[in-house]
Every structure is written in C-alpha cells, then in structure tokens.
C-alpha angles and dihedrals in degrees: 000000000000133000131205105273091197095060114084112244117239112266116237120218117237095261092047090052090048090052092052093048092049092050092050092048092048095052092046087063097047149313103272109139111259138200133213116198116208124161122245109281095023096112108261088162092063092050089051091049093050093049091048089050092052096044117111097204134039120305130209115192114192133194133170099230130048093233090065092045089054095045094049092047091050093054090052091050088054086074088062089252129129125230136172128247122215107188130123090203090060091042093238128117107177124145109156103093125087092255123044126185110200146165112245091228093057096041095050090054091051106039092146088072089063101048093127126126089205094076100109102162131045115189119194119195116206086017094177084085091069108112126205089228110113091216094058119110096246093048091050091053092046093049091049094051093045091053087062095038117019089187093060113149113224122198126182127195125195144148091217113045098190138081125220110266094004105065122210117021094214133058107217133034121209090234086073106264142110116242111164135024121293085245092061112129093231113059104194140024100213099181138013131181110198118229092228090056091049090055093044092051091050097247093118135034114256113249116229112201114199128203100230115229093211136082110278134185121291107224093154095111095052118104121199117246119250087272088063093246129110119253113249093220091056092046089052091053089061101042105028109115089340114177087225096064101077092049092046093052091045090054093047090053091048093048090048096049093110096028131106108221135005128201117193120196110204128195100232139358092259089050092049092050090053091049089052090057092062097046122094110281115255094013101082141061135189126220124185135165089270096054111121111255094237092047090047091052091048093051094046091050090050091050093048089049087051093239083125123042100190127052116186118193142172119215093329135091092045093116134025093023117122120184106143094189092067106118102161125060115184115191113199097165138064114257116220096211145015086248093063091042091053091048091052096047090042089069088075103042102082118108120255135167112275093012115125101169144342120250113221110200110188115189096167101066094242109185099211124121109213094215099037114107118241108250094212099243130078112272106263094215141340093268094059123105135176110280130183118237119183115217112239090213106047101009093235112158102235123198114217137160108265149127132258141195104211106304094344117096102221097182142002133181099214119131106183135019113263094208124120118226133178116260125217087264091056095252126132108249135166116272108255096218111124122201092193124024148141120239123233110238090211104052106004095241119153113240136185111274090244096048119122097191130037112256089212106050100006091235117153106259117235109264115236091227090054090052091053094045092050092049093048090056093059120090093208095050130090122201117196125196094213115231097162143013120209124197122195131178103218143135131260127233091283093051095254119143114257141169112234117199117191125188118205129197131204093266099053097263118136144186126196140198131191131216136189120211103176100108134040091249091052092050090049090052090046090055094052096039098043122353101059091056099038099044111112087205105040115193093032107117110249119152109175111199099199144027089248091058092051092049092046091056099036089132085078091063132080128206124234120249093231136009127197124207132187127208112245110181107309094337138074121235124199108239107168143012127197119209129178088019119189115175146097097291117092118246121221091243089061088064094048099268119177119271116253 
C-alpha cells in the first residue's frame, strides 16, 4: 500500500513518538496485550495512525462510538493512506483494505467479514471498556481474531486505565510496579503521559476547579448499585424540583458570561429538562441517550459552530466528543469513579484560541482529584488519601490508600508490595513482601488475608469462624469481641518498666498482656509479638524504644476484632488475636464500639 509522498506526514510530539517506540519494542518481545495511557486531548488518534502505518500485517482499530471511529480514520488518512470503515452508524461496511477502523458493535455482528489470518494487530480505543466477560463484544472479537491468528498483538489506548469496582485494567507498569491483578486482560502498561505534565508543557488547558459559594446538591446519602452506578430514581429524588437548581443555573450563566462554550452534565433526563428551562432561550440544547442520531448531530454541529453556547447532556458526550472551545464544565451529578470524572473534565482541556483555562464548577461534591493517581482499590472511606509506603524488601515506593498526620503515615490499607523484581529465572515478577497477611499453620507461609488456601503448601487455611467456634466450646477459654484497647506505661511487681495492653469487650470483660522494651532483644520480641500485627501502617519503620513512646503514639496502632484467652492456673493468657475479620460473627464496631 502506497501513500502520497508529496503530502507532509503528520508530526508526532515527543511523547507520542515515545509511545509508538515503546509499543513496537514490546511487541517485538512477545504478544502480551499492552496499554498506552494518554490523557484526553493528547492525540491518541495520531498514535493509532502511526502504528497502523508501521504495521506489517492487517490492522483492525476498534472504538465504541462512531465519533471515535471517524476521528481515528481521519488521522490515518492524513498520511495520504486509505483505510476502510466498518460502522453501521457511519453507513459504511468495508473490510478489504489492510487497515480497518470499526465500531465494536458492528464488527461483532459481522465476524465473518474478519475471518483473515493476516490480522496481526488489534487496536482498542478507550480500552478501559474491555470486560473480562467472555460473552462481551470485545472478547468475542478478540477470540475470533485469535482463532485465525494466535499471535495477534492487542494494544489498548485510554486516558483512564481503570474500571469501576476493579481498579487498574493492566497488571504491570513499565516503571517497575504492579497495578492490577495478574488476571487483568492487559498485561503491561508500556507508556503513560501524566495529565499534570501535559498541562505543564502547554499541550492542554489548565483546569481551574472552583469551590462554589452556593447551595449545591446533597448526594452524600446515595450508595451506588451493585453495578457501581447510581440509581436514576434515587438521583431524581435529590434533584427533582430542588430549590438549589435555579440558583445553580443562574450562577453558571454568570460565570460563563465571558466564556466561549459551556457543557453541563445533569443527573437525569428530568433534571436536564429542568436545567434547560432556566438557561437563556435559543442558546442551549439538550442531548440524551434517546436523542435521534440526526438531531444529535445537528445540535452538536451547532454547538461546535458556536450558534449555541450551552450544551446540556445526560450520560453522553463523555468520550468521543471534541469541541476545543469548551471552557466551562458544570457538573450537576455525582460521578461514580475518578475515570468518569476525568472523562467529563477532559471535555474542556483541549487548546483553543483565546482560551486560557477551563472552569470546572462542581455542584455535586465529587471527591475526585483530577491529577491524583487512582490507587487501584476502592477508597476505604472519605478521609483516605494516597500515601507512599516503601517496601522493606525491595524498596519499591508503593502507593496505597491511607491516612497521615503531617509527614507520618498513620495508616495504610496495602496488603502486598506492588514492586516488580527479577526472579531466579530472569523474569519480572511481583515482590512477595506482604504488609498484611495470615500465616499458614502447616508451613508458616504468609498468605493474603482473604486467601482460602495456602499458596505455599496448598493446605486449607483455618477459617476465622472455626477458630471462634472452637474457642467458644472450651470452658477454660475466653473470647472477647474487642470494643476498646487501652495502653499504659507502668511497672511490674519488681518495679521494672513495662507496657500493659488491655483489651475490653462490650460487657466489661478484659484480657491483658505485658511487654518489656528495655533491651534490643526485648524490642525485637515486642515487634514480632505485637507491633507487626497492630501497626496501622505495616512496613513503615517505627521502632519505639520505651513504653511511653508507644503510648504517646497509640494513634499508629489498631485493635484486633477478637481476642482469645486461655486459663492457665489462676491467670488468663492471651492465645490468639483476629484482625481484618470477615465472617458471620458480629464485631464490636458494628454495634458502635469505641475507636481504639
């Protein structure tokens, strides 16, 4: 296939060229599916076009909306090359040329048109939409192409490399860390261009988020459905005929007085229709999922031509929509994930003449930080933030959800180091250091706290419920549902300094244990018998030298959920502690027990 030698080839920016080089190097080494992360507005289409141009075999580039199919095809044509389009929405079903740009919905319904062993590269735009379900459209296309070519290379591109409820969509990052599960469909992230760097280098417009001095909507009591999305009926209960809406729209109009284009993201269709009623007549349009395709295209064209200043939408126009002049984003709905939030704000970050920044007006109290990296796990609570935790084994700087007091990390929720290390066989594998674990009674191996079988000897791990049931059957055992943990620096009967730790339950029962910290050996024993299990931030170096120091920093310690004691003579001895308990027995915290 030839291209017009007279036409100048598109020029790739440095980061786009780096992305292309990394992809080529990765696929020269093997066929593991790979991901490139580029922020909205950074030119993914040009990267796709360059890779399609360099490919030796046939290329299929998929997207989920026709606008992206059209954009990607246009960038490839800019090379003076011809490619087919397979998209019912664009009224074209061509699949004979070397390169085909298609919509996944059209391709999956016509797999017979792609029964060619010469397809060597599959490119998926907005690849965070790829599900692990074998019955999903993307997986059906992938399975079909791999039946004809088992060595098929699969590349995904996205600005938001995570799926709601699952975290990161890939396993390894080229910076040398693990992000998603080993079972993630995409194996490696081979290149990433951070959003903050794009803004700093002048490739994107800086977002300016304002704290709105007006009553907003209170979505705080809403809980996402099992799908991870909010229920429309519950959203309507918050926004329907809300007294806040007229004032919010009035403020949007005032803020946008000297602005070029405004996109408003409403919670529901009824909400959007009400918002439309308060916007200047003749200057606004509404687009929903039910808007006729021709009408939708007409309204979008009018907005891009600036015949309309305001574009209100409901759950659409978050991807594949390109109107660079947009300089106000008004968010009137809760966003379920940082991914959706980034997609929404990304609509206003493209460069445009006369545009200095993009105002982000959030009236829904969304907690997301546009620049903050996704940690990969659901946020444990509203007070959590990303914290850095260095692995004691491989020195990898992990990023976990956690809490800090100034420079001190008080707590983190990480379980296993995310670092990549070289195995004895020379392969990159995940560091096996675990910050939290349960020990196998058979072989002593450390396992994930949710594991059912030991990864070392495959023995069935003792169930926490079984431990509690067995202890409750014994006459000389005491099981405490811990509601409080008390630490006291005191002295023993011989006047020697000791740390006394007492566990209290809801009924006034208690069990205690004593520790000495005077010598190095005693402090070493204290670490293994107490500190490593009780530390809210395991792996963070903390070597208290006295009982007073432990008591003074007790906010760094967590209490167990249950403790088990056995009667020895006239005294009770602590025999077992259960942390991170998940089972059928109620914990004290579930009944409003005091915090440790």
